[in-house]
Coordinates of N, CA and C in Angstrom, one line a residue:
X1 N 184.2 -32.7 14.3 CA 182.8 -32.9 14.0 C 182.4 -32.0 12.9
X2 N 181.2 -32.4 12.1 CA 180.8 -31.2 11.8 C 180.2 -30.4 12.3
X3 N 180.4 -28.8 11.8 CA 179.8 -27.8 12.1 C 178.2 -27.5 12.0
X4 N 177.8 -27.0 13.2 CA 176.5 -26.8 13.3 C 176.2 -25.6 12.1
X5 N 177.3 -24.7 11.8 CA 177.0 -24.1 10.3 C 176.9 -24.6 9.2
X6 N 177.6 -25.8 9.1 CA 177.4 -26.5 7.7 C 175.6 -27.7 7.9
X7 N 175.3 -28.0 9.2 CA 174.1 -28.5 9.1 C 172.9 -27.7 9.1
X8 N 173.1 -26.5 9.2 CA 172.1 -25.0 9.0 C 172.0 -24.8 7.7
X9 N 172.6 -25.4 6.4 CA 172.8 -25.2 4.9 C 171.7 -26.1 4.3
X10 N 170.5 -26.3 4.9 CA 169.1 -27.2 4.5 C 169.4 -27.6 3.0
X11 N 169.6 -26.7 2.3 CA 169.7 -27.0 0.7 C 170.8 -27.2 -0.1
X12 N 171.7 -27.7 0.9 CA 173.2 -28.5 0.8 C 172.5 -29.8 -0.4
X13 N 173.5 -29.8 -1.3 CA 173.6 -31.5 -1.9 C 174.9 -32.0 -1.9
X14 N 175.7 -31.5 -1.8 CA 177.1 -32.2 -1.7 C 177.6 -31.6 -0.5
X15 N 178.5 -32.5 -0.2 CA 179.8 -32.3 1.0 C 180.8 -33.1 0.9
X16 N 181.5 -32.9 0.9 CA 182.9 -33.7 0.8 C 184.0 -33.1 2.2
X17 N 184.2 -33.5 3.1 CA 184.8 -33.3 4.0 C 185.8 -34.5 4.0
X18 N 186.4 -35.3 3.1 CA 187.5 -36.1 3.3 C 189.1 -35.3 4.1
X19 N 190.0 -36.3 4.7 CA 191.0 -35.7 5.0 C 190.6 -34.3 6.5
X20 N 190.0 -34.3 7.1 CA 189.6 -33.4 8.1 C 189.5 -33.8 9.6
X21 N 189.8 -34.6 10.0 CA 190.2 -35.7 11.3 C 188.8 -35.5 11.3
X22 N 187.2 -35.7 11.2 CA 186.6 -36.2 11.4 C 186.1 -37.0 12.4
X23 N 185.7 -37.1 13.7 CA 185.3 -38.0 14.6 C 183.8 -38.1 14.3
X24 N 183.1 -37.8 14.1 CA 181.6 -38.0 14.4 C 180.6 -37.7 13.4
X25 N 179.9 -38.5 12.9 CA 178.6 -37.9 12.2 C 177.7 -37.9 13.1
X26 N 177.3 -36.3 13.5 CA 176.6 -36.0 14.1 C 175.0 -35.9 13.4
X27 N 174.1 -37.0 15.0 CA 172.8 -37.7 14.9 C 171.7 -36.1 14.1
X28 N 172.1 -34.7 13.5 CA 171.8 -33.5 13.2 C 171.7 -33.8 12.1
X29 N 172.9 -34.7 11.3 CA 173.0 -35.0 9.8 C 171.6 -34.9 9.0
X30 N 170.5 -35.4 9.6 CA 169.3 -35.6 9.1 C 168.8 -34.2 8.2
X31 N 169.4 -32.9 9.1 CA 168.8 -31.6 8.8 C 169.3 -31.9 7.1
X32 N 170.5 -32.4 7.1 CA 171.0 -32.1 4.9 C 169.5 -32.8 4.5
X33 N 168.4 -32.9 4.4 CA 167.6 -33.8 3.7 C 167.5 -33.9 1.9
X34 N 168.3 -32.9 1.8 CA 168.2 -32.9 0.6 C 170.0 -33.8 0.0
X35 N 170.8 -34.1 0.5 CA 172.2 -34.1 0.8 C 171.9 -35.3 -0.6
X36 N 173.3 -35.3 -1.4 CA 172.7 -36.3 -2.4 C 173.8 -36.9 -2.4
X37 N 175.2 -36.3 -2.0 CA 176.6 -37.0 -2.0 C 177.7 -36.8 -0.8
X38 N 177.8 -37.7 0.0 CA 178.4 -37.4 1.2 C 179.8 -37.9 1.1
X39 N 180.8 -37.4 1.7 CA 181.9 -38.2 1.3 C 183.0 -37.4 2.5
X40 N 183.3 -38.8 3.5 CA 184.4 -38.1 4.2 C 184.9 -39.3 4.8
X41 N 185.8 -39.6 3.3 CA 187.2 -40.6 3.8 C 187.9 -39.9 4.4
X42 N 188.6 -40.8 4.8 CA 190.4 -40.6 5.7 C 189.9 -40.0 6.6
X43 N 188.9 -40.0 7.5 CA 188.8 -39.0 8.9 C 188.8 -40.2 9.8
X44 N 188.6 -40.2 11.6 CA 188.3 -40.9 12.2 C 187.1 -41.4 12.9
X45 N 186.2 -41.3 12.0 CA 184.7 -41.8 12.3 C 184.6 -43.3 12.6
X46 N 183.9 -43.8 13.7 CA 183.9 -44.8 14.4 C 182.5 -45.7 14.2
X47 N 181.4 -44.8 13.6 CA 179.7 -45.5 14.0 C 179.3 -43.9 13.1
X48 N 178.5 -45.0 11.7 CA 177.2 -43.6 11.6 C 175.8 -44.6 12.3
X49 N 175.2 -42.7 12.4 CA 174.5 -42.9 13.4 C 173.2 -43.5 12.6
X50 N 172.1 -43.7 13.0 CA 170.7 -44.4 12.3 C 169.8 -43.2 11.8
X51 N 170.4 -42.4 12.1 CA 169.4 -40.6 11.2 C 169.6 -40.8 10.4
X52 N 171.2 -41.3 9.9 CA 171.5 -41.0 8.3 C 169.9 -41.8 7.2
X53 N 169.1 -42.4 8.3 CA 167.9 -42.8 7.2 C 167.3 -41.7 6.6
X54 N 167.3 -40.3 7.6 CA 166.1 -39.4 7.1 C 167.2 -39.1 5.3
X55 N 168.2 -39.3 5.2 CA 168.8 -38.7 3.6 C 168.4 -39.8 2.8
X56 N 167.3 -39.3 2.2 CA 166.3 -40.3 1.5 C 167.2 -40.2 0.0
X57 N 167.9 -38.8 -0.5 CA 168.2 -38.5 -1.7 C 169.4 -39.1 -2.1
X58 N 169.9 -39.3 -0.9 CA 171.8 -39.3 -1.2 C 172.0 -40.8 -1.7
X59 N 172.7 -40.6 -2.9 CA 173.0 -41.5 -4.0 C 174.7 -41.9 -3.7
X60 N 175.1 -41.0 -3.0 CA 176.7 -41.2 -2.7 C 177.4 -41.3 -1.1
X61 N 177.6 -42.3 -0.5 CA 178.0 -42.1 0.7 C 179.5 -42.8 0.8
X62 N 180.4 -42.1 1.1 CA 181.7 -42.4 0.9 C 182.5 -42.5 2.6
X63 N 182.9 -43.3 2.7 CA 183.8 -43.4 3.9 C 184.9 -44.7 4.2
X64 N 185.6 -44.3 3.1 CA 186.9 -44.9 2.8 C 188.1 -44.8 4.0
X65 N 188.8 -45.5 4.8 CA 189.8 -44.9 5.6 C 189.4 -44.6 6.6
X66 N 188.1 -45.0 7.1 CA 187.5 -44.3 8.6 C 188.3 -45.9 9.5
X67 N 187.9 -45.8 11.0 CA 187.5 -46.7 11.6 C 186.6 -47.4 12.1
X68 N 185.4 -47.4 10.9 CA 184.1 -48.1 11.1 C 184.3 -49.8 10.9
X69 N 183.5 -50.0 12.5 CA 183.8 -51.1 12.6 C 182.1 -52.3 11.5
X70 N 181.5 -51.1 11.7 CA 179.7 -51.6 11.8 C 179.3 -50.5 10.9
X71 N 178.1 -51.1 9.9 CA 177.5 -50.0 9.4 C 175.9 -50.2 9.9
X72 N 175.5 -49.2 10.1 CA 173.6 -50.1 10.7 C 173.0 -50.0 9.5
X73 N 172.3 -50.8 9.3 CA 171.1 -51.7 8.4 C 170.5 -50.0 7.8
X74 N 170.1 -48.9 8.3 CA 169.5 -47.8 7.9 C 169.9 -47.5 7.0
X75 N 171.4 -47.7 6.7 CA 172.2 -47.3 5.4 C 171.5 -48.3 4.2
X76 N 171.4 -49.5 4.6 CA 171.2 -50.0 3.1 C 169.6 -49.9 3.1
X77 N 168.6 -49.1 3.6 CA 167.6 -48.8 3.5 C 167.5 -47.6 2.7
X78 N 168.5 -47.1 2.7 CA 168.5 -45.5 1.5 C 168.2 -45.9 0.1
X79 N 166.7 -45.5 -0.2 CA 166.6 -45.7 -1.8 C 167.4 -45.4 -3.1
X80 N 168.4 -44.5 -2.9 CA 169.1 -44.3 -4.1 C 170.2 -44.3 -3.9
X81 N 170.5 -45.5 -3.1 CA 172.4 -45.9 -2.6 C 172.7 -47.5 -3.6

């Protein structure tokens, strides 16, 4: 998962965690609000969660190689995706 330290980084704009066995975007993700480029292919993420709405800024969301079966509708509500 990720780290409760990397979602303590409020003034994060990028992350790239591709390649990291990945299981979870944890429903905390909201804290990046400023997050502008997310990206973590090849992990084993299953469901993003519906917080990812509060990332109003993020222009980049990458998840190539997961096991996402479903993406929820909140994603294509992000203004600058």
């Amino acid at each position: 998962s990720i780290s409760d330290a990397i979602l303590s980084c409020t003034h994060l704009r990028l992350l790239m965690m591709s390649h990291n066995t990945v299981s979870r975007i944890p429903k905390r993700i909201r804290r990046l609000r400023l997050l502008e480029e997310l990206c973590l292919d090849r992990n084993e993420i299953e469901s993003v969660p519906s917080t990812i709405r509060h990332l109003t800024h993020l222009n980049l969301l990458s998840l190539r190689g997961n096991r996402l079966k479903t993406i929820p509708p909140e994603v294509c509500q992000l203004p600058q995706l």
